[in-house]
Coordinates of C-alpha atoms in Angstrom, one line a residue:
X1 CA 3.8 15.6 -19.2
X2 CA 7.2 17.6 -18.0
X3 CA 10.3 16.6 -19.4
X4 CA 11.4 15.5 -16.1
X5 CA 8.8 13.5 -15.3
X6 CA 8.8 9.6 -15.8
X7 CA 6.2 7.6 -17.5
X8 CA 5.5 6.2 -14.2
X9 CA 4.8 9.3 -12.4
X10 CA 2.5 10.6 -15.4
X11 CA 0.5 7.0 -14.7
X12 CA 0.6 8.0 -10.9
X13 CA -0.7 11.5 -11.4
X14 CA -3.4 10.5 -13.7
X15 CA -4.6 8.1 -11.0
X16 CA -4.9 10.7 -8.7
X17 CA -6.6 12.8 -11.5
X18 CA -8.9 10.5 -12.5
X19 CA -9.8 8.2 -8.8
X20 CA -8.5 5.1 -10.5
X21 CA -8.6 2.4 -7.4
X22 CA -6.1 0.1 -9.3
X23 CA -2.7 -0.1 -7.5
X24 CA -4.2 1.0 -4.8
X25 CA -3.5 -1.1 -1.4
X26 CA -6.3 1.0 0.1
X27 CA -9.9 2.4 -1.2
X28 CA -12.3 5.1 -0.3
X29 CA -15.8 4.3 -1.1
X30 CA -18.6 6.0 0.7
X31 CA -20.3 4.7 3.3
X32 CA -23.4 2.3 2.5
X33 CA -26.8 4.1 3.4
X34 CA -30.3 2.3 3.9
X35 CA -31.3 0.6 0.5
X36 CA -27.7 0.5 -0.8
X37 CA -24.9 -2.4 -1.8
X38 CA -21.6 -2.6 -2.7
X39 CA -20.9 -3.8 -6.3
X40 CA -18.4 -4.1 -9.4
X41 CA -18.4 -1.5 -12.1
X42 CA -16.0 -3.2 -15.2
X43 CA -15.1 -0.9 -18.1
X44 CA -15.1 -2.7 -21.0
X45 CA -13.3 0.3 -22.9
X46 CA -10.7 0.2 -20.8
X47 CA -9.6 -3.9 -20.4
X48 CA -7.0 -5.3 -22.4
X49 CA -7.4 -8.8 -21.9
X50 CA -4.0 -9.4 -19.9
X51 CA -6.0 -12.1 -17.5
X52 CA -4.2 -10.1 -14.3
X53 CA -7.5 -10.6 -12.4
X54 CA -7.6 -13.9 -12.7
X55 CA -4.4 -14.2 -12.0
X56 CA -4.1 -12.0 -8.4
X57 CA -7.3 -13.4 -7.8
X58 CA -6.5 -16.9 -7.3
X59 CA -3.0 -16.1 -6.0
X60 CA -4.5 -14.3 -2.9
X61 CA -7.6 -17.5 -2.3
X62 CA -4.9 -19.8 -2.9
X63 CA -7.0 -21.7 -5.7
X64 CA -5.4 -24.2 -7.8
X65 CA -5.1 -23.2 -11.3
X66 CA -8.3 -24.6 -13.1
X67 CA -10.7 -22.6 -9.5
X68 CA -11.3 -19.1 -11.2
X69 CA -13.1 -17.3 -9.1
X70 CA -13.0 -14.3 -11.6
X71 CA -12.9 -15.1 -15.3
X72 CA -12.4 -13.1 -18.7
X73 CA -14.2 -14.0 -21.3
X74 CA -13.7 -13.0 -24.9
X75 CA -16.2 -11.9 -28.1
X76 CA -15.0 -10.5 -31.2
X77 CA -17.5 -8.7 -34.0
X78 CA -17.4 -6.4 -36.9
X79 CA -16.0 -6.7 -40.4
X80 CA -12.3 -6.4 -41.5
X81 CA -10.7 -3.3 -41.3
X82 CA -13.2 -1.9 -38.8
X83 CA -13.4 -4.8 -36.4
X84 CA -13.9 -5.1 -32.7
X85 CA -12.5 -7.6 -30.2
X86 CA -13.7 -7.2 -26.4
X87 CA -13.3 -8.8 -23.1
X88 CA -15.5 -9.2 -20.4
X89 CA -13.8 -10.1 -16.9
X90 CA -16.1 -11.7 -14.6
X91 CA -16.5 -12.4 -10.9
X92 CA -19.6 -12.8 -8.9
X93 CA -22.4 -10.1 -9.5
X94 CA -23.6 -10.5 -6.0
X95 CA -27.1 -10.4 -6.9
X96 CA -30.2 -8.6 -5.3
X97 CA -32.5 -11.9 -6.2
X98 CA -29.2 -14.8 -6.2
X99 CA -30.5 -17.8 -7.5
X100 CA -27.4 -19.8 -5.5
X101 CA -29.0 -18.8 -2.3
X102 CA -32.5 -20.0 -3.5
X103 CA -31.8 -23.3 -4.6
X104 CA -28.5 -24.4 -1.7
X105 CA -30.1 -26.9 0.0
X106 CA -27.9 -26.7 3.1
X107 CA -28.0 -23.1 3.8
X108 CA -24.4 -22.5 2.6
X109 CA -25.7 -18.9 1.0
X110 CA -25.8 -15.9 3.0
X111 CA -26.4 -12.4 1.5
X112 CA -24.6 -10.0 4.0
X113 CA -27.3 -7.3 4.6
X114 CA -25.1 -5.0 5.5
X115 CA -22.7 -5.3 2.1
X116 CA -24.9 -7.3 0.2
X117 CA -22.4 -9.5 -0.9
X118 CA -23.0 -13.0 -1.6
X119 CA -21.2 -15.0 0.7
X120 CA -20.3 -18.6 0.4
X121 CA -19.8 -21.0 4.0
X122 CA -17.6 -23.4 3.4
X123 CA -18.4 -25.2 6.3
X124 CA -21.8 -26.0 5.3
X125 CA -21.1 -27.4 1.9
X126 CA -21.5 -30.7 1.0
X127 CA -20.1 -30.0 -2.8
X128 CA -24.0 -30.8 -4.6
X129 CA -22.9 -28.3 -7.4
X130 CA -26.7 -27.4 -7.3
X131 CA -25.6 -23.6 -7.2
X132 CA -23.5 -24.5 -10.2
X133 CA -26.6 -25.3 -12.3
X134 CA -28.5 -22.4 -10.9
X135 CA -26.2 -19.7 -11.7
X136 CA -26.7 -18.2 -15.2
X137 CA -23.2 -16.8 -14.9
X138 CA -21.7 -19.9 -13.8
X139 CA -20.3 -18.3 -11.1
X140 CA -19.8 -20.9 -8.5
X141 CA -17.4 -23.4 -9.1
X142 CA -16.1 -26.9 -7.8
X143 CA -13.1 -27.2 -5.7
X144 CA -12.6 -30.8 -6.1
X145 CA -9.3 -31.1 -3.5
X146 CA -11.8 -29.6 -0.6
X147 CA -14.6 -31.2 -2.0
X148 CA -16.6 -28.4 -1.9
X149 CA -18.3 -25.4 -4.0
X150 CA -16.3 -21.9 -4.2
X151 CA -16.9 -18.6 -5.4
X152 CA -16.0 -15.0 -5.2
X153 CA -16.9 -12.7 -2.2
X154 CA -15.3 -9.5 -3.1
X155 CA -12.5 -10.0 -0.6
X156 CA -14.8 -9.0 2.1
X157 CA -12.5 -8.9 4.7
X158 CA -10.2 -7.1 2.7
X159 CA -13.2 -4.3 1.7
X160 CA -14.1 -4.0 5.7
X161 CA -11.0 -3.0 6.8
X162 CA -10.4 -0.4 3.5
X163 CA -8.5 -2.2 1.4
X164 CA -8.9 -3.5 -2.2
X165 CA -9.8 -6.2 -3.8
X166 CA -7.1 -8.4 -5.6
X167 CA -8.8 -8.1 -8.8
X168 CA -9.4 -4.1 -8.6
X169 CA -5.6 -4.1 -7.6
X170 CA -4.2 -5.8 -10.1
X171 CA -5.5 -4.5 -12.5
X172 CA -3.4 -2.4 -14.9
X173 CA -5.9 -0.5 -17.0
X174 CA -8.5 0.0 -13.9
X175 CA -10.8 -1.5 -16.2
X176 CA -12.4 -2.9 -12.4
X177 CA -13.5 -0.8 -9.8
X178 CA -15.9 -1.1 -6.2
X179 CA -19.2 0.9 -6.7
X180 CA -22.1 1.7 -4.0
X181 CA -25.2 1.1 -5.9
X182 CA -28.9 1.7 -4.8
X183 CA -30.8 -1.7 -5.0
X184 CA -34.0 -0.1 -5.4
X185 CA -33.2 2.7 -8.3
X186 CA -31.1 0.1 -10.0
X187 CA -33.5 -2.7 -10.6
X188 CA -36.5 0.5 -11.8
X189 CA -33.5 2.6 -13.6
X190 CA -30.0 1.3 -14.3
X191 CA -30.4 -2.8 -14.4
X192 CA -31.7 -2.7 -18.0
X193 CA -29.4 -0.4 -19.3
X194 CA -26.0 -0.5 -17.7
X195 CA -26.7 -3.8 -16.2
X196 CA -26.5 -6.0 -19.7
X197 CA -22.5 -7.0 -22.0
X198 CA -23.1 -8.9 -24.9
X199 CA -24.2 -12.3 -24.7
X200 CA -25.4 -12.4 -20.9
X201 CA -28.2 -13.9 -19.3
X202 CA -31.4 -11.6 -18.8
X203 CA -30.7 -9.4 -15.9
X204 CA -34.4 -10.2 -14.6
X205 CA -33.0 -14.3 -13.6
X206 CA -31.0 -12.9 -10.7
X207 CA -31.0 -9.2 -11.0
X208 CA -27.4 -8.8 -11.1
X209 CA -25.2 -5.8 -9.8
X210 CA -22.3 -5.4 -11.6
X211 CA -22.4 -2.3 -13.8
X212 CA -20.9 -2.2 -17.1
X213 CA -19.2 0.8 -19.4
X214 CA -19.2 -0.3 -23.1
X215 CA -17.5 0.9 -26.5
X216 CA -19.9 3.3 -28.2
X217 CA -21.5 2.0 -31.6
X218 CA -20.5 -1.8 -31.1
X219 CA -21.6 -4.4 -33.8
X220 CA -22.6 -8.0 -33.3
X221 CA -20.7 -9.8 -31.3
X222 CA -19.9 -13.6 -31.3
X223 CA -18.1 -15.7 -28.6
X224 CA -14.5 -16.1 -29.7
X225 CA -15.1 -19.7 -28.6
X226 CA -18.1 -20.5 -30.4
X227 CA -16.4 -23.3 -32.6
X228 CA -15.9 -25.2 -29.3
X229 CA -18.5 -27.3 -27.7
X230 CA -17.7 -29.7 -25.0
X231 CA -20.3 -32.2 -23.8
X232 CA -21.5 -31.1 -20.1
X233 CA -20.4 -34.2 -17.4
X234 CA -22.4 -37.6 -17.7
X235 CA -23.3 -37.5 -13.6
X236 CA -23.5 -41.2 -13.4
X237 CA -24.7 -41.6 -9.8
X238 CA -27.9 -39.3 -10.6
X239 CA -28.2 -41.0 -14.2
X240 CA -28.9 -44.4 -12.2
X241 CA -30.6 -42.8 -8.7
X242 CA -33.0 -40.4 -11.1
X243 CA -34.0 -43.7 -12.8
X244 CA -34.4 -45.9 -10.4
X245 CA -36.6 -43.9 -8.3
X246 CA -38.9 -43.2 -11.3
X247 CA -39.0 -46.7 -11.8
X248 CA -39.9 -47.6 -8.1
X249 CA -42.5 -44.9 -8.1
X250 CA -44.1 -46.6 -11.3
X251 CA -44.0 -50.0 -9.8
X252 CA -45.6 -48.5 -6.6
X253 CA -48.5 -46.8 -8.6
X254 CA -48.5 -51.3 -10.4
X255 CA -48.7 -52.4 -6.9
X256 CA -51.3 -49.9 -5.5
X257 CA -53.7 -50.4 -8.3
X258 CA -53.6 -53.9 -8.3
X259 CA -54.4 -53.3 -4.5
X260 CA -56.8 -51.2 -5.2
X261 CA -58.6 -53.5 -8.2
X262 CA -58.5 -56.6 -5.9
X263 CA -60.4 -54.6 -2.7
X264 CA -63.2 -53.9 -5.2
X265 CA -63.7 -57.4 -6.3
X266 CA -62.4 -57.3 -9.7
X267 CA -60.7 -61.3 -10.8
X268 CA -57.4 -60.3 -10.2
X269 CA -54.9 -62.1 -8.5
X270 CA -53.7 -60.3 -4.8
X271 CA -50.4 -58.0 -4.8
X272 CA -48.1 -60.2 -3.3
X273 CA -44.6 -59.1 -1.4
X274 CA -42.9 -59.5 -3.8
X275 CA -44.0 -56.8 -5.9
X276 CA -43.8 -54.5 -3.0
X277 CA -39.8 -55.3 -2.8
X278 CA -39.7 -54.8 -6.5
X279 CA -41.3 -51.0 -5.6
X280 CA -39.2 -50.9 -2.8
X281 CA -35.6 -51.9 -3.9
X282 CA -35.2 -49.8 -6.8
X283 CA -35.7 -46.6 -4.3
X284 CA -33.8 -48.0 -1.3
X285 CA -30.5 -48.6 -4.0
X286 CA -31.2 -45.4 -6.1
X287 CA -31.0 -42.8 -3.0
X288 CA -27.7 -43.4 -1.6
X289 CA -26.5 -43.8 -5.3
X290 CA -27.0 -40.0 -5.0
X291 CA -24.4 -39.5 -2.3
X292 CA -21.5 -40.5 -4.3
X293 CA -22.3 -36.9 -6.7
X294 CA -21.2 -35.1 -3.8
X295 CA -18.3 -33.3 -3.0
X296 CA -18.3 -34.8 1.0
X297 CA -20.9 -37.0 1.0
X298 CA -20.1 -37.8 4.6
X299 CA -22.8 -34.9 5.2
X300 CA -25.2 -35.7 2.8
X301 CA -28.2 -35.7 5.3
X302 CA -28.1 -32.3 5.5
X303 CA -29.4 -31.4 2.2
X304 CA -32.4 -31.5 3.8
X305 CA -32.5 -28.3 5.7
X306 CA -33.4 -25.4 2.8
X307 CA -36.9 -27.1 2.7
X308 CA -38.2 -23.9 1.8
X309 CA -36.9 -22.9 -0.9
X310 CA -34.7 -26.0 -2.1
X311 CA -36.2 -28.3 -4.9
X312 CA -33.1 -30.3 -4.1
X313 CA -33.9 -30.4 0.2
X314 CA -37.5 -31.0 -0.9
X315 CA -36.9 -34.2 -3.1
X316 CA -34.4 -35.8 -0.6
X317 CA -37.3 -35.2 2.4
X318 CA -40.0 -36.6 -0.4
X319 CA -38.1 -39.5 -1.6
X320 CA -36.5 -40.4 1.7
X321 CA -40.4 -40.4 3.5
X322 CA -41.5 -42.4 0.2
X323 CA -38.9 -45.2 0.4
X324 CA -39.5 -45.5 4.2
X325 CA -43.2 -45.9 4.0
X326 CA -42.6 -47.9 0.9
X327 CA -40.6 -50.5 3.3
X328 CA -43.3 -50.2 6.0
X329 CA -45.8 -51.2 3.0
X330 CA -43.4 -54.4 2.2
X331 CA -43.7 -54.7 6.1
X332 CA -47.3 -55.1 5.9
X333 CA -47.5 -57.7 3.2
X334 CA -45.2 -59.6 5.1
X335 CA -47.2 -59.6 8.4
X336 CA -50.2 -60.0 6.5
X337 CA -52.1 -56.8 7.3
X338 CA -54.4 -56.2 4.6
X339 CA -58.0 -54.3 4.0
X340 CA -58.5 -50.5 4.2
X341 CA -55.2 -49.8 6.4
X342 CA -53.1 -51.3 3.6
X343 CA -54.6 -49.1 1.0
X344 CA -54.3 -46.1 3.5
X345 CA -51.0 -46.3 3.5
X346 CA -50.5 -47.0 0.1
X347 CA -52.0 -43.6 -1.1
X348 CA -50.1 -41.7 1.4
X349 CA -46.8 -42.7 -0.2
X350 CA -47.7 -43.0 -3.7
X351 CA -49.1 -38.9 -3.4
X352 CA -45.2 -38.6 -1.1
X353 CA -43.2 -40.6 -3.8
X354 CA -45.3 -38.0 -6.8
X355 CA -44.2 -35.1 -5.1
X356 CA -40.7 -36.5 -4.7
X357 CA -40.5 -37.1 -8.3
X358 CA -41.7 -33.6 -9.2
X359 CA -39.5 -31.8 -6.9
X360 CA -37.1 -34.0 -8.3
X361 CA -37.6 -32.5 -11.8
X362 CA -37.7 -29.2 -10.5
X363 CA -34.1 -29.2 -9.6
X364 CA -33.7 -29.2 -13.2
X365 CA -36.3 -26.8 -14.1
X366 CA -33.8 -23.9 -14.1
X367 CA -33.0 -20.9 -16.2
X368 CA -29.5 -21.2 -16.3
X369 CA -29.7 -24.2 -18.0
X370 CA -32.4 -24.1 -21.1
X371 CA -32.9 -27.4 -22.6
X372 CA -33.7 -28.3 -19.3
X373 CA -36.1 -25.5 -18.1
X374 CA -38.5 -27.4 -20.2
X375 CA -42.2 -28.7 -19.3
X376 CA -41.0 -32.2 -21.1
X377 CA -38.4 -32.6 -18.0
X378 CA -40.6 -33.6 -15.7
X379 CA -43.4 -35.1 -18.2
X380 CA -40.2 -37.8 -19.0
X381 CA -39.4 -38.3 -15.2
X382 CA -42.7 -39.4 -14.4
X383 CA -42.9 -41.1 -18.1
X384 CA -39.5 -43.1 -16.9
X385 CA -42.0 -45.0 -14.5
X386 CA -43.5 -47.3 -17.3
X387 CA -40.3 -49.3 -17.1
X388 CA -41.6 -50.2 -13.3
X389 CA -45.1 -51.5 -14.6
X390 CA -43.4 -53.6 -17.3
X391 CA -41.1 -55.0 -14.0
X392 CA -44.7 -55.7 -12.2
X393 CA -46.4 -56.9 -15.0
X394 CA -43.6 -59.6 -15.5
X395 CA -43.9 -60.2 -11.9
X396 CA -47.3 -61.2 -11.9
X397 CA -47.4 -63.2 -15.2
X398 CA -44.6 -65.4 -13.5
X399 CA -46.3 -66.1 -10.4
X400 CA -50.0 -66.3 -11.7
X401 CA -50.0 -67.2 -15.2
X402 CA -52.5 -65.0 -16.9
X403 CA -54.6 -64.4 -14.8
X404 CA -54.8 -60.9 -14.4
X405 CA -51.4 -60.0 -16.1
X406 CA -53.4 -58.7 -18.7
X407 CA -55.1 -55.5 -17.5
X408 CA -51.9 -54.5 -16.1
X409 CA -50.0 -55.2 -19.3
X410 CA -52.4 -53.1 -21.2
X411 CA -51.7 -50.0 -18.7
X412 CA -47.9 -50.6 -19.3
X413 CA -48.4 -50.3 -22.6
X414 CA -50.4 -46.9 -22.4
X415 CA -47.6 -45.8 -20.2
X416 CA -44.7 -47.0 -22.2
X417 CA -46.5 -44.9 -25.5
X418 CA -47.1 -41.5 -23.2
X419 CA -43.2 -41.9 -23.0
X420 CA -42.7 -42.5 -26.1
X421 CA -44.9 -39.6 -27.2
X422 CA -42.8 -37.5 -24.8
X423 CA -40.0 -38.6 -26.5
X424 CA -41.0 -37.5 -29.8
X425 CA -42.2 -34.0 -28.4
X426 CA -38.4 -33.5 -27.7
X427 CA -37.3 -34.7 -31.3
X428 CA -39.6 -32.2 -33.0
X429 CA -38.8 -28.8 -30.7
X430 CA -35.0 -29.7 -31.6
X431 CA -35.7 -30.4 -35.1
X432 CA -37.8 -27.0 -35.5
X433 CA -35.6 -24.9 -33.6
X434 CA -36.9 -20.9 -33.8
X435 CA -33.5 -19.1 -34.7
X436 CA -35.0 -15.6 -33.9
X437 CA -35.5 -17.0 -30.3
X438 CA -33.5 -15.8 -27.1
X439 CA -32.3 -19.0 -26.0
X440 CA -31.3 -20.9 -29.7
X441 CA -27.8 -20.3 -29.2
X442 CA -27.9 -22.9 -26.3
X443 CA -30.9 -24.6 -27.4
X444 CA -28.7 -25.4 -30.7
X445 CA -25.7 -26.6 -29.3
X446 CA -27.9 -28.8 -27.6
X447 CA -29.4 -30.1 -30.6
X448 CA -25.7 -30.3 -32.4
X449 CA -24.6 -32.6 -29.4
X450 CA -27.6 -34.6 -29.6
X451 CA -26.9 -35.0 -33.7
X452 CA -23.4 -34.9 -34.0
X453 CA -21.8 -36.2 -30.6
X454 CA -24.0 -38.9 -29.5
X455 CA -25.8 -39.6 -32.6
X456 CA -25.5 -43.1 -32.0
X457 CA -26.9 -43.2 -28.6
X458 CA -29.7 -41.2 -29.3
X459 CA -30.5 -43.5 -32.1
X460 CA -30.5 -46.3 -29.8
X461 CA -32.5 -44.4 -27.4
X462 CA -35.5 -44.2 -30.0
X463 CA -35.3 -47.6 -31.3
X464 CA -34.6 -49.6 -27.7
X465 CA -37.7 -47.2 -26.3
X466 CA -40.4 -47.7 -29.1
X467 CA -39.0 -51.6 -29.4
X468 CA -39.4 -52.0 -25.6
X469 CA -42.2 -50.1 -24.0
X470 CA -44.0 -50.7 -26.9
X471 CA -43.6 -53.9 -29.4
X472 CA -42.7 -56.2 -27.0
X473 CA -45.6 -55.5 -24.4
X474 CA -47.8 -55.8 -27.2
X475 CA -46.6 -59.2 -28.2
X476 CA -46.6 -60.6 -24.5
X477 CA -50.3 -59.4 -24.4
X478 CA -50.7 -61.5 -27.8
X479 CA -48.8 -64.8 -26.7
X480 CA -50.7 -64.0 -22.9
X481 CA -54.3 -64.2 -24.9
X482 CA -53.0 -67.1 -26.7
X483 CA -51.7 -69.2 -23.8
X484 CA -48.2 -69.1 -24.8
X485 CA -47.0 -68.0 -21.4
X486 CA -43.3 -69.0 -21.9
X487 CA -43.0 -66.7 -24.8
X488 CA -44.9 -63.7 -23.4
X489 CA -42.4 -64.3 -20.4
X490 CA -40.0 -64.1 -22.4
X491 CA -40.5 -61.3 -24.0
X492 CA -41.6 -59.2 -21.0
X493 CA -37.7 -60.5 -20.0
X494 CA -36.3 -58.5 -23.0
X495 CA -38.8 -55.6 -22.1
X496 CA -38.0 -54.7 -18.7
X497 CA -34.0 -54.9 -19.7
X498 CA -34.5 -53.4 -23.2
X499 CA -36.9 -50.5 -21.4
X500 CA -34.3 -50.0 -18.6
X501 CA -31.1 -49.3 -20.9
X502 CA -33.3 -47.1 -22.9
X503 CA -34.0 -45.0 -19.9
X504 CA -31.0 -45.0 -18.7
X505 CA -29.1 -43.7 -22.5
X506 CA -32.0 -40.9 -22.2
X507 CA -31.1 -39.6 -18.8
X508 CA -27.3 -40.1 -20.0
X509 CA -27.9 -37.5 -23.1
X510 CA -29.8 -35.0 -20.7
X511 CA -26.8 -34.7 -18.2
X512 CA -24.4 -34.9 -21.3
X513 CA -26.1 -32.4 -23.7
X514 CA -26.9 -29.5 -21.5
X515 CA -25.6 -26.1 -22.8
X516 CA -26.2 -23.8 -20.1
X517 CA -25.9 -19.8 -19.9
X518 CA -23.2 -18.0 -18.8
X519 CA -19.8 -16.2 -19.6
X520 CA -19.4 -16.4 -23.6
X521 CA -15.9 -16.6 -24.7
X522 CA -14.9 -18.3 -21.2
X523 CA -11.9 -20.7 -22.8
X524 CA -10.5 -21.4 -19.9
X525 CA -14.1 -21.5 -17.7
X526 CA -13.0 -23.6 -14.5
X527 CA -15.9 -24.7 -13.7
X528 CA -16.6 -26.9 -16.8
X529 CA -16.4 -30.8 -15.1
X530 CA -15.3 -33.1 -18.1

């Protein structure tokens, strides 16, 4: 530097020396050729941690404080003197395979071929915060005054006309920078190599774009906020609507095979409407209970319309079919149309309301989210349906006596153990946790939540389920055998409620306890719902 020079003009010739774009109101990247994308490159060696991205970022959207459409997260590692503390700053990746675009169920995704950003329609969101669970960055995140998801689109409109992005602007260190990246030659060359920052999701979920320059010889890292652990949102309107749809379908499957039993002359007693409205109104009150999760649930018909690739469009057409044909069932008891139509119609929405349930467990079936992405999540959705056998069961022993109560009893008691042997699957995977595994650092938090934050509940969630879908249908069939049919009622009463809050504290602790991927050392993530 000349002795006549300033400290800013030496920071303004290096830029031109060196093609920094920070500062800069305008860019020159080349122009995108067949196969290619626009992406982030974010030097690690070069970002201080000032948070001026964040902050230019959500001056220019005009977010409220706790929206961050870009984020800085913060690890530390090494051992005193020679330590190491590093910052990651975040935005969308704009992904070649985007998992938010996969799962919207209305559409509101759209990867711009020409770009290839990720671009979020506003106008099409109904605020399901699906994308939110199907991220593994956490990218997307809920703008509760619009009602609405939001998320980062690389200030498109600013990059069109050759401008730069508020984030690349601001910051002072041009530790962030636009980059044209070949999609093909990155996924088979770069991904795996420049593509990966400590503690990030595998690059294969979504096959991210951003590339990343880190310090040379860098030891373990841990999330500077490791020590904290928040419980995940409790989602009350899909703990209820999740369990009482599971319950209807398992006093639909009571119903049918009573049907079913009766047509081929066994001694049974005939289903009677009333347990068709007991299949039926735990449905018809469950689904709109959904509605009141979303953002604007004026437009909640429309997650139907990403059928194709939506678990979450699939289950609202499944469930919405099944509770439809399961009023047209109650229809036909009512007008007395029995015989081989009735059980035609009854198979056609039990195998609707089983895919319904499924798809519904497949929303949860995720990657970004690992104590969920488990076989056992959609073995305890189905399990959930024993508490709508017990509510059959009790049905029947009320109206008929014992006469036939019985042989249903003795199914809801096979159900009520498969749940509970579900139950205990889930007790032993947390209790024998693999450390060396990939995912234990979530899977563990989980397990601390489960032990150390709701301890209590989960206790009760043990205890109610093995005292209620299984004790107490075992003593009804004893006090059924022995013509005590007061007692049995009675204690089919304390079964169904007993079995019901059980369920219910279970599907509470799954929302609750979820520790999903994403940014590590995000203290200030905004898109954490508490």
């Amino acid at each position: 530097m000349s002795e006549s020079s300033t400290p800013l003009e030496s920071f303004i010739n290096h830029k031109a020396q060196t093609g920094m774009q920070c500062g800069n109101y305008s860019i020159e990247i080349p122009e995108l050729k067949e196969g290619e994308q626009y992406r982030f490159h974010f030097d690690a060696t070069a970002c201080v941690g000032c948070h001026c991205c964040e902050a230019a970022c959500n001056e220019l959207q005009n977010n409220p404080p706790e929206v961050k459409w870009r984020r800085v997260g913060e690890m530390e590692g090494g051992e005193f003197p020679n330590v190491l503390q590093f910052f990651n700053s975040m935005s969308c990746n704009h992904c070649i395979d985007p998992e938010c675009l996969r799962g919207c169920p209305t559409n509101s995704y759209i990867k711009f071929e020409e770009s290839g950003i990720v671009f979020h329609d506003d106008d099409l969101c109904i605020g399901c915060q699906y994308c939110t669970w199907n991220c593994p960055y956490e990218v997307p995140v809920m703008n509760y005054d619009r009602g609405i998801v939001t998320k980062c689109d690389m200030c498109h409109d600013k990059l069109a006309i050759g401008e730069t992005p508020a984030c690349v602007q601001a910051c002072p260190a041009g530790a962030i920078e636009i980059e044209v990246v070949h999609k093909e030659e990155w996924i088979k060359y770069g991904m795996e190599k420049e593509g990966i920052a400590p503690h990030l999701p595998d690059v294969n979920i979504t096959k991210p774009t951003t590339r990343y320059t880190l310090p040379e010889n860098m030891p373990e890292m841990k999330p500077a906020d490791e020590r904290l652990l928040n419980p995940a949102h409790a989602e009350l309107p899909l703990v209820f609507m999740t369990v009482l749809t599971q319950l209807s379908l398992g006093a639909f499957l009571a119903l049918f095979l009573g049907q079913l039993l009766f047509g081929l002359g066994f001694n049974l007693p005939e289903p009677s409407l009333g347990m068709a409205l007991v299949a039926l109104i735990p449905s018809a009150i469950g689904l709109p209970l959904s509605a009141l999760h979303l953002g604007r649930p004026i437009l909640a018909m429309t997650a139907m319309k990403n059928w194709k690739t939506s678990w979450l469009s699939r289950e609202a057409i499944a469930l919405g079919v099944y509770t439809g044909l399961a009023s047209l069932v109650a229809g036909m008891y009512l007008l007395e149309i029995k015989g081989a139509t009735l059980l035609l119609v009854e198979v056609i929405t039990l195998a609707i309301g089983v895919y319904g349930i499924y798809a519904q467990s497949m929303i949860y079936r995720v990657k970004a989210r690992p104590s969920w992405n488990r076989s056992s999540t959609t073995k305890r959705f189905f399990g959930s349906g024993y508490v709508g056998f017990l509510l059959v069961s009790l049905l029947l022993l009320i109206g008929n006596g014992g006469a036939g109560a019985t042989v249903l009893l003795a199914v809801s008691l096979l159900a009520g153990m498969a749940q509970v042997l579900i139950i205990y699957e889930e007790v032993m995977f947390y209790r024998h946790l693999d450390k060396e595994g990939e995912l234990y650092y979530q899977l563990n938090r989980t397990r601390i939540l489960l032990q150390e934050h709701f301890g209590t509940i989960k206790k009760f969630r043990v205890y109610s389920l093995i005292l209620s879908a299984l004790l107490l249908p075992l003593l009804a069939i004893l006090f059924t055998a022995s013509g005590l049919m007061g007692m049995a009622i009675f204690c089919l009463v304390l079964a169904v409620i007993g079995s019901l809050f059980s369920e219910l504290a279970g599907r509470y602790l799954f929302y609750r306890t979820v520790v999903p991927l994403g940014l590590a050392g995000n203290f200030f993530a905004g898109n954490q719902r508490h």
